[in-house]
Coordinates of C-alpha atoms in Angstrom, one line a residue:
M1 CA -23.5 23.5 11.5
T2 CA -25.8 20.5 11.6
V3 CA -26.6 18.0 8.6
A4 CA -30.1 16.4 7.8
V5 CA -32.2 18.6 10.3
L6 CA -35.9 18.1 10.4
T7 CA -37.9 18.5 13.5
G8 CA -41.2 16.8 14.1
T9 CA -44.4 18.1 13.3
A10 CA -47.7 17.6 14.5
L11 CA -50.7 15.5 12.6
I12 CA -54.5 15.4 13.0
G13 CA -55.6 11.7 12.8
A14 CA -59.3 10.4 12.2
G15 CA -61.4 11.4 15.1
G16 CA -59.2 14.6 15.9
A17 CA -56.5 12.8 17.6
V18 CA -53.1 14.4 17.5
A19 CA -50.5 12.4 16.6
V20 CA -46.7 13.8 16.5
A21 CA -44.4 12.2 14.0
R22 CA -41.1 10.9 14.9
P23 CA -38.3 13.5 14.4
V24 CA -35.6 12.1 11.7
P25 CA -32.7 12.2 13.1
K26 CA -29.7 14.6 12.4
I27 CA -26.2 14.3 12.1
V28 CA -24.1 16.6 14.6
V29 CA -21.6 18.9 13.1
R30 CA -18.9 21.2 15.4
D31 CA -15.8 22.2 14.5
G32 CA -16.1 21.0 10.9
V33 CA -16.6 17.1 12.1
T34 CA -19.4 14.9 13.2
Q35 CA -19.8 14.2 16.7
P36 CA -20.5 11.0 18.4
V37 CA -24.0 11.6 18.8
F38 CA -25.3 7.8 18.2
S39 CA -25.3 4.8 20.2
Y40 CA -22.6 2.1 19.4
K41 CA -24.1 -0.2 21.9
D42 CA -27.3 0.1 20.6
A43 CA -26.3 -0.1 16.9
I44 CA -27.8 -2.5 14.5
R45 CA -25.8 -5.7 13.8
E46 CA -26.6 -7.6 10.7
H47 CA -25.0 -9.5 7.9
V48 CA -26.4 -9.4 3.8
Y49 CA -25.0 -11.7 1.2
V50 CA -24.8 -9.8 -2.0
E51 CA -24.7 -11.0 -5.4
S52 CA -21.6 -10.8 -7.1
S53 CA -21.0 -10.7 -11.3
V54 CA -18.5 -13.2 -10.9
D55 CA -18.5 -17.6 -10.8
S56 CA -14.6 -17.9 -9.0
D57 CA -15.0 -21.3 -8.1
R58 CA -16.6 -22.3 -11.3
D59 CA -19.4 -24.1 -9.4
G60 CA -22.3 -22.3 -12.2
K61 CA -23.5 -19.8 -9.5
R62 CA -22.4 -16.3 -9.2
D63 CA -20.5 -15.8 -6.1
R64 CA -22.0 -14.4 -3.1
V65 CA -20.1 -11.9 -1.2
N66 CA -20.9 -11.7 2.9
V67 CA -21.3 -8.1 4.2
D68 CA -21.4 -7.6 7.8
I69 CA -22.5 -4.6 8.7
V70 CA -23.0 -1.9 11.7
R71 CA -24.9 0.8 11.3
P72 CA -27.0 3.2 13.9
K73 CA -30.2 2.0 14.9
E74 CA -31.2 5.7 13.6
S75 CA -30.6 4.7 10.2
D76 CA -33.7 2.6 10.3
H77 CA -35.8 5.6 10.9
G78 CA -35.2 8.0 8.7
L79 CA -31.1 8.6 8.9
K80 CA -29.4 8.3 5.8
V81 CA -25.7 7.3 6.5
P82 CA -22.4 6.9 4.3
V83 CA -20.7 3.7 4.3
I84 CA -16.9 3.2 5.4
M85 CA -15.7 -0.6 4.2
D86 CA -13.0 -2.4 4.5
E87 CA -13.1 -5.4 2.0
S88 CA -10.5 -7.8 3.6
P89 CA -9.4 -11.9 2.7
Y90 CA -7.7 -12.3 6.6
Y91 CA -11.0 -12.2 8.7
D92 CA -10.4 -15.7 10.1
N93 CA -7.1 -16.5 9.0
L94 CA -4.3 -13.9 9.8
G95 CA -6.7 -11.2 11.3
R96 CA -6.6 -7.6 10.8
G97 CA -4.5 -5.1 12.5
N98 CA -1.5 -5.4 14.8
E99 CA -3.1 -7.5 17.3
S100 CA -4.6 -9.7 14.4
E101 CA -7.9 -9.3 15.4
R102 CA -10.9 -11.7 14.2
K103 CA -14.7 -11.3 13.6
V104 CA -16.7 -13.4 16.2
Y105 CA -20.3 -14.0 15.5
D106 CA -23.1 -14.7 17.8
A107 CA -25.1 -18.0 17.7
N108 CA -27.5 -16.5 15.2
G109 CA -24.4 -16.0 13.1
N110 CA -24.8 -12.1 13.4
P111 CA -21.5 -10.0 14.0
V112 CA -20.7 -9.4 17.6
K113 CA -17.1 -8.2 17.3
F114 CA -15.6 -6.2 14.1
P115 CA -11.8 -6.1 14.2
L116 CA -10.2 -3.0 14.2
F117 CA -11.2 0.7 15.5
Y118 CA -13.7 1.8 12.4
D119 CA -16.9 0.9 13.6
N120 CA -16.3 1.9 17.5
Y121 CA -15.1 5.4 16.3
F122 CA -17.2 6.1 13.1
V123 CA -20.4 4.4 13.7
P124 CA -21.6 7.0 17.1
R125 CA -20.7 9.5 14.1
G126 CA -23.2 8.7 11.9
Y127 CA -21.6 6.0 9.5
A128 CA -22.2 2.7 8.5
F129 CA -19.4 0.2 8.9
L130 CA -19.2 -2.9 6.7
A131 CA -16.7 -5.6 7.0
V132 CA -17.0 -7.2 3.7
D133 CA -15.2 -11.1 3.1
M134 CA -13.5 -10.7 0.1
V135 CA -14.4 -13.8 -2.7
G136 CA -13.3 -17.1 -1.7
T137 CA -12.4 -16.2 2.1
T138 CA -14.6 -16.8 5.1
R139 CA -17.9 -16.8 4.5
S140 CA -18.1 -15.7 0.8
D141 CA -18.6 -18.2 -2.1
G142 CA -15.6 -18.9 -4.4
C143 CA -12.0 -18.8 -4.4
P144 CA -9.5 -16.4 -4.2
V145 CA -7.4 -15.0 -7.1
S146 CA -4.9 -13.1 -5.4
G147 CA -5.3 -9.7 -6.6
G148 CA -7.0 -11.2 -9.8
P149 CA -10.5 -9.8 -11.0
S150 CA -13.2 -11.7 -8.8
D151 CA -11.1 -10.1 -5.9
V152 CA -11.9 -6.8 -6.9
L153 CA -15.6 -7.4 -8.5
G154 CA -16.8 -8.9 -5.3
G155 CA -16.4 -5.6 -3.8
K156 CA -17.4 -3.7 -6.3
A157 CA -20.6 -5.2 -6.1
V158 CA -21.1 -4.2 -2.8
V159 CA -20.6 -0.4 -3.9
D160 CA -23.1 -1.4 -6.8
W161 CA -25.7 -3.1 -4.3
L162 CA -25.3 0.2 -1.7
N163 CA -26.5 2.6 -4.4
G164 CA -29.2 0.4 -5.9
R165 CA -27.5 -1.8 -8.4
A166 CA -26.9 -4.9 -7.4
K167 CA -28.8 -7.7 -5.6
A168 CA -28.6 -9.0 -1.9
F169 CA -30.3 -11.1 0.3
K170 CA -30.8 -11.7 3.9
P171 CA -29.9 -14.8 5.8
D172 CA -33.3 -15.9 5.1
G173 CA -33.0 -15.8 1.3
S174 CA -35.3 -12.7 1.2
P175 CA -33.7 -9.7 -0.5
A176 CA -32.1 -7.2 1.4
K177 CA -32.1 -3.2 0.4
A178 CA -29.7 -1.0 1.5
T179 CA -32.4 1.6 2.3
W180 CA -30.2 3.4 5.1
T181 CA -27.4 4.6 3.1
T182 CA -27.0 7.8 1.2
G183 CA -24.6 5.1 -1.1
R184 CA -21.3 7.5 -0.8
T185 CA -18.9 5.1 0.3
G186 CA -15.0 5.0 1.5
M187 CA -12.9 1.8 1.6
I188 CA -9.8 1.3 3.6
G189 CA -7.6 -1.0 4.6
K190 CA -3.9 -2.3 5.0
S191 CA -2.3 -4.1 2.7
Y192 CA -4.2 -6.7 0.2
D193 CA -7.4 -4.7 2.0
G194 CA -5.8 -1.4 0.5
T195 CA -5.1 -3.1 -2.5
L196 CA -8.9 -3.8 -2.8
A197 CA -9.3 -0.3 -2.6
N198 CA -6.9 0.4 -5.3
G199 CA -8.8 -2.0 -7.6
V200 CA -12.3 -1.2 -6.8
A201 CA -11.7 2.7 -7.8
A202 CA -9.6 1.6 -11.0
T203 CA -13.2 0.1 -11.8
G204 CA -14.5 3.3 -11.7
V205 CA -17.8 2.2 -9.9
K206 CA -20.0 5.1 -9.2
G207 CA -20.8 5.7 -5.3
L208 CA -16.7 5.0 -4.2
E209 CA -16.3 8.5 -3.1
T210 CA -12.8 7.7 -1.9
I211 CA -10.2 5.3 -0.8
V212 CA -7.7 5.0 2.0
P213 CA -5.0 2.6 0.7
I214 CA -2.8 1.8 3.5
A215 CA 0.6 0.0 2.3
A216 CA -1.4 -1.4 -0.5
I217 CA -0.4 -2.8 -4.2
S218 CA -1.5 -1.3 -7.3
S219 CA 0.2 -3.9 -10.1
W220 CA 0.1 -7.7 -8.2
Y221 CA 3.2 -8.1 -11.0
D222 CA 5.1 -5.5 -9.0
Y223 CA 4.2 -7.4 -6.2
S224 CA 6.1 -10.5 -7.1
R225 CA 8.8 -9.1 -9.2
M226 CA 10.7 -6.1 -10.6
N227 CA 12.0 -5.8 -14.1
G228 CA 11.6 -9.7 -14.7
V229 CA 13.5 -10.6 -11.5
K230 CA 11.5 -12.6 -8.7
Y231 CA 10.9 -11.7 -5.2
W232 CA 9.0 -14.6 -4.7
T233 CA 8.5 -18.1 -6.1
D234 CA 4.6 -19.3 -6.6
E235 CA 3.5 -15.9 -5.0
Q236 CA -0.1 -16.2 -6.5
P237 CA -1.4 -19.7 -5.9
G238 CA 0.9 -19.4 -2.2
L239 CA -0.9 -16.2 -1.1
A240 CA -4.3 -17.8 -2.4
D241 CA -3.6 -20.9 -0.3
T242 CA -2.9 -18.5 2.7
V243 CA -6.3 -16.8 2.9
D244 CA -8.4 -19.4 1.7
T245 CA -9.7 -21.8 4.8
D246 CA -11.7 -24.1 2.6
P247 CA -10.8 -27.6 2.2
P248 CA -7.6 -27.6 -0.8
A249 CA -9.9 -29.5 -3.4
K250 CA -12.1 -26.4 -3.7
C251 CA -9.8 -24.3 -5.2
A252 CA -7.2 -26.4 -6.8
A253 CA -8.1 -26.2 -10.3
V254 CA -8.1 -22.1 -9.7
N255 CA -4.7 -22.2 -8.2
A256 CA -3.5 -24.3 -11.1
D257 CA -4.2 -21.5 -13.3
L258 CA -2.6 -19.4 -10.9
D259 CA 0.6 -21.0 -11.1
K260 CA 0.5 -21.2 -14.8
G261 CA -0.3 -17.8 -15.2
E262 CA 2.2 -16.0 -12.9
D263 CA 4.7 -17.7 -15.1
D264 CA 7.6 -17.7 -12.9
A265 CA 10.1 -19.6 -15.2
T266 CA 10.6 -16.2 -17.3
G267 CA 9.4 -13.5 -14.7
N268 CA 7.9 -11.6 -17.9
Y269 CA 4.7 -9.3 -17.8
N270 CA 2.0 -11.2 -19.7
A271 CA -1.6 -11.4 -20.2
Y272 CA -2.5 -12.9 -16.4
W273 CA -0.4 -10.0 -15.3
K274 CA -2.5 -7.7 -16.7
T275 CA -5.9 -8.7 -14.8
A276 CA -4.2 -7.8 -11.7
D277 CA -2.8 -4.4 -12.6
Y278 CA -4.8 -1.7 -11.2
R279 CA -3.1 1.2 -13.3
H280 CA -3.1 -0.1 -16.7
G281 CA -5.2 -3.6 -16.7
T282 CA -7.8 -5.3 -18.6
I283 CA -10.5 -4.9 -15.3
G284 CA -9.4 -1.3 -13.9
R285 CA -7.1 1.6 -14.7
V286 CA -5.8 4.5 -13.0
G287 CA -7.5 6.5 -15.9
D288 CA -10.9 5.5 -14.7
V289 CA -10.5 6.2 -11.1
R290 CA -13.4 8.6 -9.6
A291 CA -12.5 8.3 -6.0
S292 CA -10.5 10.8 -4.2
V293 CA -7.3 8.9 -2.4
F294 CA -5.5 9.5 1.1
A295 CA -2.6 7.0 0.9
F296 CA -0.5 5.9 3.6
H297 CA 2.9 4.3 2.9
G298 CA 6.2 3.2 4.7
V299 CA 9.1 4.2 2.5
N300 CA 11.0 1.3 3.8
D301 CA 8.3 -1.0 3.2
L302 CA 9.8 -4.4 2.2
N303 CA 7.0 -6.3 1.6
V304 CA 4.5 -4.0 -0.4
K305 CA 7.6 -2.1 -1.6
D306 CA 7.0 1.8 -2.0
D307 CA 6.9 1.9 -5.9
H308 CA 3.2 0.4 -5.7
F309 CA 2.6 3.9 -4.1
A310 CA 5.0 6.0 -5.8
K311 CA 3.5 4.9 -9.4
W312 CA 0.0 4.9 -8.4
W313 CA 0.4 8.5 -7.1
N314 CA 2.2 10.0 -10.0
A315 CA -0.2 8.5 -12.3
L316 CA -3.1 9.7 -10.3
A317 CA -1.6 13.4 -10.0
E318 CA -1.4 13.3 -13.9
R319 CA -4.8 13.0 -13.6
G320 CA -5.7 15.5 -11.1
V321 CA -7.6 12.9 -8.9
R322 CA -7.8 14.9 -5.2
R323 CA -5.2 13.1 -3.0
K324 CA -3.3 13.2 0.0
V325 CA -0.4 11.3 1.6
W326 CA 1.4 10.1 4.4
L327 CA 4.7 8.4 4.2
S328 CA 6.5 7.4 7.2
Q329 CA 10.1 5.6 7.8
R330 CA 8.8 2.4 9.0
G331 CA 8.3 -1.1 6.7
H332 CA 4.6 -3.0 6.6
V333 CA 3.1 -0.8 9.3
D334 CA -0.4 1.0 9.9
P335 CA -0.7 4.6 10.6
F336 CA -2.9 3.6 13.4
D337 CA 0.5 2.3 15.1
T338 CA 2.5 5.2 13.9
R339 CA 0.8 8.6 14.9
R340 CA -2.2 6.8 16.3
D341 CA -4.2 10.1 17.2
L342 CA -3.3 12.3 14.4
W343 CA -3.8 9.8 12.1
V344 CA -7.5 9.3 13.9
A345 CA -8.2 12.8 13.6
T346 CA -7.1 13.5 10.0
L347 CA -8.9 10.3 8.9
H348 CA -12.1 11.9 10.9
K349 CA -12.1 14.8 8.5
W350 CA -11.2 13.2 5.9
F351 CA -14.2 10.7 6.0
D352 CA -16.5 13.5 6.6
H353 CA -15.0 15.9 4.3
E354 CA -15.9 13.2 1.5
L355 CA -18.7 11.2 2.7
H356 CA -20.6 13.3 4.7
K357 CA -19.3 16.6 2.3
I358 CA -18.5 18.7 5.4
G359 CA -16.6 21.5 4.3
N360 CA -13.4 21.4 6.6
D361 CA -10.1 21.9 6.3
V362 CA -8.5 18.8 5.7
L363 CA -7.7 19.8 2.2
R364 CA -6.4 23.1 3.0
Q365 CA -3.8 21.2 4.9
P366 CA -0.2 20.5 3.2
R367 CA -0.9 17.7 0.8
A368 CA 2.2 15.6 2.0
D369 CA 2.9 14.7 5.5
I370 CA 6.6 13.1 5.5
E371 CA 8.9 11.5 8.3
V372 CA 12.1 12.2 7.6
G373 CA 13.6 10.5 10.8
P374 CA 12.4 8.8 13.6
D375 CA 9.2 10.4 14.5
Q376 CA 10.5 13.4 12.9
W377 CA 7.8 14.7 10.9
I378 CA 7.7 17.5 8.2
T379 CA 4.7 18.8 5.6
Q380 CA 5.3 20.0 2.2
S381 CA 2.9 20.7 -0.6
D382 CA 3.2 17.5 -2.8
W383 CA 5.1 14.5 -3.1
P384 CA 8.0 14.3 -4.1
S385 CA 9.1 17.5 -3.3
R386 CA 8.6 20.4 -5.7
R387 CA 11.8 21.8 -5.1
A388 CA 14.0 18.6 -5.5
A389 CA 16.3 18.9 -8.2
T390 CA 18.4 16.0 -10.0
I391 CA 21.6 15.6 -10.0
T392 CA 23.8 12.5 -11.7
L393 CA 26.2 10.9 -9.6
R394 CA 28.8 9.0 -11.7
P395 CA 31.2 6.2 -10.6
G396 CA 34.5 7.0 -11.0
A397 CA 37.7 4.7 -12.3
D398 CA 39.4 5.1 -9.0
G399 CA 36.2 3.8 -6.7
S400 CA 34.7 7.1 -6.2
L401 CA 31.4 8.4 -6.5
G402 CA 30.8 12.3 -7.9
L403 CA 29.8 14.7 -10.5
K404 CA 32.7 13.7 -13.0
R405 CA 32.5 11.7 -15.4
A406 CA 35.2 8.8 -15.8
P407 CA 37.7 8.8 -18.5
K408 CA 36.8 6.4 -21.4
G409 CA 37.9 3.0 -21.4
S410 CA 36.9 2.8 -17.6
T411 CA 35.2 -0.2 -16.5
G412 CA 34.4 -2.3 -13.6
T413 CA 33.7 -5.8 -13.5
F414 CA 31.5 -8.3 -11.1
T415 CA 30.1 -11.8 -11.5
D416 CA 26.9 -13.0 -10.7
A417 CA 27.8 -15.5 -8.3
P418 CA 26.1 -17.5 -5.4
G419 CA 26.6 -16.2 -1.8
T420 CA 26.6 -18.0 1.4
R421 CA 23.1 -18.5 1.1
G422 CA 23.8 -20.5 -2.3
R423 CA 21.6 -18.2 -4.0
G424 CA 23.0 -14.7 -4.5
H425 CA 24.6 -12.5 -2.1
T426 CA 23.3 -10.9 0.4
E427 CA 23.0 -7.1 1.2
A428 CA 25.3 -7.7 4.1
E429 CA 27.9 -8.9 1.5
M430 CA 27.1 -6.6 -1.2
V431 CA 27.6 -3.3 1.4
T432 CA 30.3 -4.2 3.9
D433 CA 34.0 -2.4 3.2
P434 CA 32.8 -0.4 0.2
T435 CA 36.5 0.6 -0.7
T436 CA 37.2 -2.7 -0.6
G437 CA 37.5 -5.0 -4.3
K438 CA 35.1 -8.1 -4.2
P439 CA 34.3 -10.2 -7.0
H440 CA 30.6 -10.2 -6.4
R441 CA 30.3 -6.4 -6.6
L442 CA 31.2 -3.0 -7.8
A443 CA 31.2 -0.1 -4.8
Y444 CA 31.8 3.5 -5.8
V445 CA 31.8 6.1 -3.0
S446 CA 31.7 9.6 -2.4
G447 CA 33.4 12.1 0.1
E448 CA 32.1 13.1 3.0
L449 CA 29.0 15.2 1.9
P450 CA 29.8 19.1 3.1
A451 CA 26.0 19.6 3.6
T452 CA 22.8 17.9 4.6
A453 CA 20.1 17.2 2.1
R454 CA 17.1 15.3 1.4
L455 CA 16.5 12.4 -1.1
S456 CA 12.7 13.0 -2.3
G457 CA 11.6 10.8 -4.9
T458 CA 12.7 8.1 -7.1
P459 CA 16.5 7.4 -8.1
D460 CA 17.3 5.4 -11.4
A461 CA 20.4 3.8 -12.2
R462 CA 21.6 4.2 -16.0
L463 CA 24.2 1.4 -16.7
T464 CA 26.4 0.6 -19.9
V465 CA 27.0 -2.9 -19.7
K466 CA 28.8 -5.9 -21.3
L467 CA 27.8 -9.4 -20.1
D468 CA 29.7 -13.1 -21.3
K469 CA 26.5 -14.6 -21.2
P470 CA 22.7 -13.7 -22.2
T471 CA 21.7 -12.2 -19.7
S472 CA 22.2 -11.5 -15.5
N473 CA 20.1 -10.2 -12.5
V474 CA 21.7 -7.0 -11.4
T475 CA 21.0 -5.0 -8.4
A476 CA 21.8 -1.7 -7.9
L477 CA 21.7 0.0 -4.1
L478 CA 22.2 3.4 -3.0
V479 CA 23.9 3.2 0.4
D480 CA 24.2 5.9 3.5
Y481 CA 27.6 5.3 5.5
G482 CA 27.7 7.4 8.5
E483 CA 26.7 6.4 12.3
D484 CA 23.5 7.1 13.0
T485 CA 19.9 6.3 14.6
R486 CA 17.3 5.3 12.2
V487 CA 14.2 3.7 12.3
N488 CA 14.8 -0.3 12.9
Y489 CA 12.4 -1.2 9.5
L490 CA 14.5 -4.2 9.2
G491 CA 14.3 -5.7 12.7
A492 CA 10.7 -7.5 14.1
G493 CA 8.1 -5.0 14.0
S494 CA 9.4 -3.3 10.9
G495 CA 10.1 -0.3 13.1
I496 CA 7.5 -0.3 16.0
Q497 CA 7.5 -2.0 19.7
T498 CA 4.1 -3.2 20.8
L499 CA 3.6 -1.7 24.5
T500 CA 1.5 -3.6 27.0
T501 CA -0.3 -0.3 27.9
E502 CA -3.8 0.8 25.9
D503 CA -5.9 4.0 24.6
C504 CA -9.2 4.2 22.8
H505 CA -10.7 5.4 20.1
G506 CA -14.6 5.1 20.0
E507 CA -17.1 3.5 22.0
S508 CA -17.0 0.1 23.6
I509 CA -19.1 -2.8 24.8
P510 CA -18.5 -5.7 26.4
T511 CA -17.9 -8.0 23.1
D512 CA -16.3 -5.2 21.1
D513 CA -14.0 -2.9 22.7
A514 CA -12.3 0.3 20.9
C515 CA -9.1 -0.3 23.1
Y516 CA -5.4 -1.2 21.3
K517 CA -2.2 -1.5 22.7
Q518 CA -0.2 1.5 22.3
T519 CA 3.4 1.4 20.3
K520 CA 6.4 3.3 20.1
T521 CA 9.3 4.3 17.7
K522 CA 11.9 1.2 17.8
T523 CA 15.6 2.6 16.3
I524 CA 18.8 1.5 15.7
T525 CA 22.1 3.1 15.6
S526 CA 23.9 1.7 12.8
P527 CA 27.1 2.7 10.7
V528 CA 25.7 2.0 7.3
N529 CA 22.0 1.9 5.8
V530 CA 20.4 0.7 2.2
V531 CA 18.8 3.7 0.9
A532 CA 17.4 3.1 -2.4
R533 CA 17.2 -0.6 -4.0
G534 CA 16.2 -1.6 -7.8
W535 CA 16.9 -5.0 -9.6
L536 CA 16.9 -5.9 -13.3
D537 CA 16.8 -9.0 -15.1
A538 CA 19.3 -7.5 -17.9
Q539 CA 17.3 -9.7 -21.1
N540 CA 14.2 -7.4 -19.9
R541 CA 15.8 -4.1 -19.8
T542 CA 13.8 -3.0 -23.1
S543 CA 10.3 -5.0 -22.2
L544 CA 8.7 -6.7 -19.4
S545 CA 6.9 -9.2 -22.2
R546 CA 9.3 -9.7 -24.7
P547 CA 12.7 -10.6 -23.2
S548 CA 15.8 -9.5 -25.3
P549 CA 18.8 -11.9 -24.5
L550 CA 22.3 -10.0 -25.3
T551 CA 24.6 -10.8 -27.3
P552 CA 28.0 -11.7 -25.1
G553 CA 30.7 -9.5 -25.7
K554 CA 28.7 -6.5 -26.8
Y555 CA 27.7 -3.2 -24.5
Y556 CA 24.1 -2.5 -24.0
G557 CA 22.6 0.6 -22.2
V558 CA 20.3 -0.6 -19.2
R559 CA 17.9 1.9 -17.1
W560 CA 15.6 1.2 -14.7
E561 CA 13.8 2.9 -11.6
T562 CA 14.7 2.0 -7.9
L563 CA 12.7 2.0 -5.0
S564 CA 11.6 5.4 -4.2
Q565 CA 12.7 7.2 -0.9
E566 CA 12.3 9.9 1.4
Y567 CA 15.7 10.6 3.3
L568 CA 18.2 12.6 5.2
L569 CA 21.7 12.6 3.8
K570 CA 23.6 14.3 6.5
K571 CA 26.4 16.4 6.4
G572 CA 29.7 14.1 7.0
H573 CA 28.0 10.9 5.8
R574 CA 29.2 9.1 2.6
L575 CA 27.3 8.2 -0.2
A576 CA 27.7 5.0 -2.5
L577 CA 26.5 3.3 -5.5
V578 CA 26.9 -0.4 -5.3
I579 CA 26.2 -2.9 -8.2
A580 CA 26.0 -6.6 -7.8
G581 CA 24.1 -9.4 -9.0
T582 CA 21.6 -11.4 -7.4
D583 CA 20.2 -10.2 -4.4
A584 CA 19.7 -13.0 -2.0
D585 CA 17.8 -10.9 0.1
Y586 CA 14.8 -9.7 -1.6
N587 CA 15.3 -12.1 -5.0
T588 CA 14.7 -15.8 -5.4
E589 CA 16.4 -16.2 -8.7
T590 CA 19.3 -18.3 -9.4
P591 CA 22.5 -16.4 -9.9
T592 CA 23.7 -16.8 -13.8
G593 CA 27.1 -16.6 -13.6
A594 CA 27.7 -14.1 -15.7
Q595 CA 30.2 -11.7 -15.5
V596 CA 29.4 -8.2 -16.3
T597 CA 31.3 -5.6 -17.1
V598 CA 30.3 -2.0 -16.5
D599 CA 31.3 1.1 -18.5
L600 CA 31.9 3.4 -15.6
S601 CA 32.1 6.4 -18.5
S602 CA 28.4 6.4 -19.5
S603 CA 27.0 4.9 -16.2
S604 CA 25.1 7.0 -13.6
I605 CA 22.3 7.0 -10.8
R606 CA 20.1 9.9 -11.0
V607 CA 19.0 11.1 -7.4
P608 CA 16.4 13.5 -7.0
I609 CA 17.7 15.8 -3.6
T610 CA 16.4 18.8 -2.2
A611 CA 19.3 20.5 -1.1
A612 CA 19.7 23.8 1.6
T613 CA 20.9 25.5 -1.4
D614 CA 19.3 26.1 -4.9
D615 CA 22.0 24.4 -6.6
A616 CA 21.5 20.7 -5.9
A617 CA 24.8 19.6 -7.1
A618 CA 26.1 21.2 -3.9
L619 CA 25.7 18.5 -2.2
L620 CA 28.9 17.0 -3.6
A621 CA 30.7 19.7 -4.0
P622 CA 34.9 19.9 -2.6

């Protein structure tokens, strides 16, 4: 199969001379994928400045977005190519990828090295690659706003330019036209980069055909906090300052507004957070997404936690958006450093299908690839598993966890008090010795599991609580007790170890090679692992925007979802529900000192389980 084929023709010129028109270059396709027929060495490398619709630094001029481009030289001679675009704030500070690569320029300011393998691999196959500096970073104008409107609208402007709807300028100030592209664009990137892909897709911009968000944020409120409990303090201005390499004075006023808007004093969701919410925000929303989505996330990512993926995915599913996902057991790790060869091959098919419109089998493959143990992958038709059934696990007055409701009047009490770190208690303090009573936590433990099953989806905690103060921070943990070898997502590398050997994906040149250090899975053998985590400020039990303090001495129902998970619950292990106060590992809150009484008879955690039998409840059967 070939695409855009046009042979040369003979022309009769003046005086009868015969001239042969240059053949229009063509994309070559074999076995459903594009072939590397274009020279990376000879590719055109240039940069332009796209005029955005925003003035984030408030200087009275629209911000211009720096766009570094590498494309086949044939795209100057009739070849129209689609675009793969990585918009990032990290190109001149933290760098990109496991090896923290940065851009490199020649004496004329043109790019000679692009981070990551996308350019080396895809340009020879008939793509342009664009490395876009997010507004306020590297060579772009403006101030970064930690995921807010101008971060997103700068990237949207580039997609608009590629489709003839925005202006751009060459370094000499002359107009720049993207005459070399089909306009079909795919955005890709990890962390902040993938977050921008989500944000631009949520604007519904035409021409953005697909996005590949890797460990990406879908709501910045959910990055900064959960249910009123802060993960970070000063997260929004702090991150903006990290990615901005300009003198601090330039964006000081903007940063002050970020500090005010995030409202650390309350932890509430407000109008500010709505501007950086890509699911239900003011700049974009999931209902406007036109692009297909190929997502990757680590279910144990405790930086960009996996509720970002789960909530985004579920909303896309409700709207019938074409989608695919890989979920790994690692933390904040790129799939290139997880299943490298298969990732590159699958990504290749995905981009070919979505951007070159080649009819391959990528959508006939199972929708979800899921790692259930170290390098143990399964596929299934969707996520979460359609076979999962919800079982309700209940705490017992005797410290057990099972299917039976505790007798009426059964209670447990803990205090939201400081631990060894002075804030709350660490997870280790919460989960150690689960059968021993401790004043800072409650723990309820099942018997040995009689069969192996898999948790697939999002547990939710449902407690009835009474406080002696107007509020308390509450932590719910689902914990697996049983010796096992697991991915070491909490250790250095978040589950991977970087090796000294390399492999290559794409064409190399002296200034930009396609070779990267290989990795291997890093494991740990331990007797305990926290499976799912969730946090709540009790006064935000009914609203994230309008807190409702509790009347001391009165019982209230509180409900919240934990982070999502894919996890094998193995035969012979024990499962526990741990309820505690402020989490010193993942919260920056000050413990309230409240005494929390839990009515056990009306409290539970609901867990989606795929069991070996049709009856998921058999997991805990005696």
